[in-house]
Amino acid sequence: MTLIEKIKQLRPNVTDDDFLPEGTIMLQNDSDGNGDYIKEWNHTETQPTQSELDGV
Amino acid sequence: MSSIKLKGSTSGEITISAPAVAGTNTLTIPAQTGNITVAGPAFHAYVSSNQTLTSGVWTKAQMDTKAFDTDGEFDATTNYRFTPTVAGYYHFMYGARLYATSQSTGVVAIYKNGGGAGGVQSNSNGTLPNYNAKFVSGLVYMNGSTDYVEAYSYIGGTTPSIQAGINTSFFQGYLVRT
């Protein structure tokens, strides 16, 4: 399951549009082997914790 | 060949020589204070094999091969970034051939020090029916010690990737002036 899919499952009000370049959530991957992560979160929903994401 | 030697107050010297060819030429030094840049750093790095991305995730392009790197300041092994040791204004260009199997948004950007602030980003979110070349360039000040730049891409469609090739997906830069 991708990070976007995990976030959408945890926060049903988050939509695909929120992940667009002009959206409210910015995900990033620094090609360092550590995978995708939340770079910026400006959505009205609270940002999921790492524990929540790991539990999905 | 005639020449002028300027000796430093404590050490070193600079020699200014006229070329050994016929003709009279004039070198005019501008009426301002500053440094004359003789030859600044320049590089060209590129993605050597197709890089798979995750849809909707800004991802650093793995510029793992260098066509040239005059001062050895581009890291093509670990961080895929350029960290110049000469301070000044640099022109950078990132060009990438982005691919996705569905209609989607594709954007390229040059990050300075890990973020968009101070860097540059392509100003149009062109859609990607399949393959689409995106370019971004700009003038960025680098402090010559800690500042670095990296190339990032965003693709919103399915099965996204950056296509490989020395002239397909590449990152270039050079010093314009100090």
Short mmCIF file of C-alpha atoms in Angstrom, two decimals, chain B residues 55-177:
data_model
loop_
_atom_site.label_atom_id
_atom_site.label_comp_id
_atom_site.label_asym_id
_atom_site.label_seq_id
_atom_site.Cartn_x
_atom_site.Cartn_y
_atom_site.Cartn_z
CA SER B 55 2.59 8.64 -8.13
CA GLY B 56 1.96 11.93 -6.33
CA VAL B 57 5.34 11.98 -4.57
CA TRP B 58 8.05 14.58 -5.24
CA THR B 59 11.11 12.47 -5.88
CA LYS B 60 14.76 13.35 -6.26
CA ALA B 61 16.14 12.42 -9.65
CA GLN B 62 18.98 9.93 -9.32
CA MET B 63 21.62 11.67 -11.42
CA ASP B 64 24.06 8.80 -11.15
CA THR B 65 26.32 9.44 -14.14
CA LYS B 66 28.32 12.49 -15.16
CA ALA B 67 29.13 13.66 -18.66
CA PHE B 68 31.48 16.21 -17.12
CA ASP B 69 32.13 17.79 -13.75
CA THR B 70 35.00 20.25 -14.03
CA ASP B 71 35.62 20.65 -10.31
CA GLY B 72 34.34 17.32 -8.99
CA GLU B 73 31.53 18.98 -7.06
CA PHE B 74 28.58 16.90 -8.21
CA ASP B 75 27.81 13.88 -6.04
CA ALA B 76 26.51 11.23 -8.44
CA THR B 77 26.82 8.41 -5.93
CA THR B 78 24.96 9.18 -2.71
CA ASN B 79 23.04 12.45 -2.65
CA TYR B 80 22.79 13.32 -6.35
CA ARG B 81 23.51 16.98 -5.65
CA PHE B 82 25.81 19.82 -6.67
CA THR B 83 27.67 21.64 -3.91
CA PRO B 84 29.99 24.26 -5.42
CA THR B 85 33.01 25.55 -3.54
CA VAL B 86 33.04 28.85 -5.42
CA ALA B 87 30.44 31.37 -4.27
CA GLY B 88 28.40 33.15 -6.90
CA TYR B 89 25.42 33.14 -9.19
CA TYR B 90 24.86 29.88 -11.03
CA HIS B 91 22.62 28.98 -13.92
CA PHE B 92 21.02 25.58 -13.55
CA MET B 93 18.81 23.58 -15.87
CA TYR B 94 16.96 20.37 -15.16
CA GLY B 95 15.34 18.60 -18.08
CA ALA B 96 13.46 15.34 -17.76
CA ARG B 97 11.40 13.08 -19.93
CA LEU B 98 8.54 12.08 -17.65
CA TYR B 99 6.36 9.07 -18.29
CA ALA B 100 3.01 7.85 -17.02
CA THR B 101 0.42 5.55 -18.50
CA SER B 102 -2.48 7.84 -17.62
CA GLN B 103 -3.30 11.49 -18.18
CA SER B 104 -1.68 13.31 -15.29
CA THR B 105 0.31 16.24 -14.02
CA GLY B 106 4.08 16.41 -14.40
CA VAL B 107 6.33 19.02 -12.80
CA VAL B 108 10.09 19.40 -12.44
CA ALA B 109 11.90 21.57 -9.93
CA ILE B 110 15.36 22.46 -8.73
CA TYR B 111 15.57 22.49 -4.94
CA LYS B 112 18.09 24.58 -3.09
CA ASN B 113 19.15 23.20 0.28
CA GLY B 114 16.37 20.61 0.33
CA GLY B 115 13.41 22.83 -0.43
CA GLY B 116 11.71 24.90 -3.06
CA ALA B 117 12.58 28.24 -1.48
CA GLY B 118 15.51 29.76 -3.31
CA GLY B 119 15.25 27.23 -6.09
CA VAL B 120 13.13 27.17 -9.22
CA GLN B 121 10.16 25.15 -10.43
CA SER B 122 8.63 24.68 -13.85
CA ASN B 123 5.79 27.14 -14.18
CA SER B 124 3.36 24.91 -16.00
CA ASN B 125 1.86 21.66 -14.83
CA GLY B 126 1.82 20.09 -18.27
CA THR B 127 -0.23 16.95 -18.58
CA LEU B 128 1.39 13.66 -19.43
CA PRO B 129 -0.53 11.59 -21.93
CA ASN B 130 2.47 9.25 -22.07
CA TYR B 131 5.88 10.81 -22.49
CA ASN B 132 6.44 14.48 -21.86
CA ALA B 133 9.65 16.50 -21.68
CA LYS B 134 9.72 19.09 -18.91
CA PHE B 135 12.39 21.68 -18.35
CA VAL B 136 13.18 24.20 -15.67
CA SER B 137 16.07 26.63 -15.43
CA GLY B 138 17.04 29.61 -13.37
CA LEU B 139 19.71 31.69 -11.73
CA VAL B 140 20.48 30.73 -8.16
CA TYR B 141 22.97 32.21 -5.70
CA MET B 142 25.24 29.64 -4.03
CA ASN B 143 27.42 30.51 -1.04
CA GLY B 144 30.30 28.27 -2.08
CA SER B 145 30.33 26.21 1.09
CA THR B 146 27.05 24.73 2.34
CA ASP B 147 24.53 25.52 -0.41
CA TYR B 148 23.51 22.66 -2.68
CA VAL B 149 20.96 22.00 -5.41
CA GLU B 150 19.07 18.89 -6.43
CA ALA B 151 16.56 17.97 -9.14
CA TYR B 152 13.06 16.79 -8.17
CA SER B 153 10.12 15.56 -10.21
CA TYR B 154 6.43 15.07 -9.60
CA ILE B 155 4.17 12.80 -11.66
CA GLY B 156 0.53 12.30 -10.78
CA GLY B 157 -0.26 9.41 -13.12
CA THR B 158 0.07 5.66 -12.89
CA THR B 159 3.33 3.79 -13.51
CA PRO B 160 5.37 7.00 -13.35
CA SER B 161 9.03 7.14 -14.25
CA ILE B 162 11.90 9.37 -15.33
CA GLN B 163 13.32 8.16 -18.60
CA ALA B 164 17.09 7.65 -18.79
CA GLY B 165 19.62 9.19 -21.13
CA ILE B 166 22.43 11.70 -21.29
CA ASN B 167 20.26 14.08 -23.32
CA THR B 168 16.92 12.86 -21.99
CA SER B 169 16.88 13.46 -18.23
CA PHE B 170 19.78 15.59 -17.12
CA PHE B 171 20.91 18.28 -14.70
CA GLN B 172 23.35 21.00 -15.78
CA GLY B 173 24.87 24.03 -14.14
CA TYR B 174 27.69 26.54 -14.39
CA LEU B 175 28.97 29.63 -12.65
CA VAL B 176 27.79 32.83 -14.32
CA ARG B 177 29.51 35.35 -12.08
#
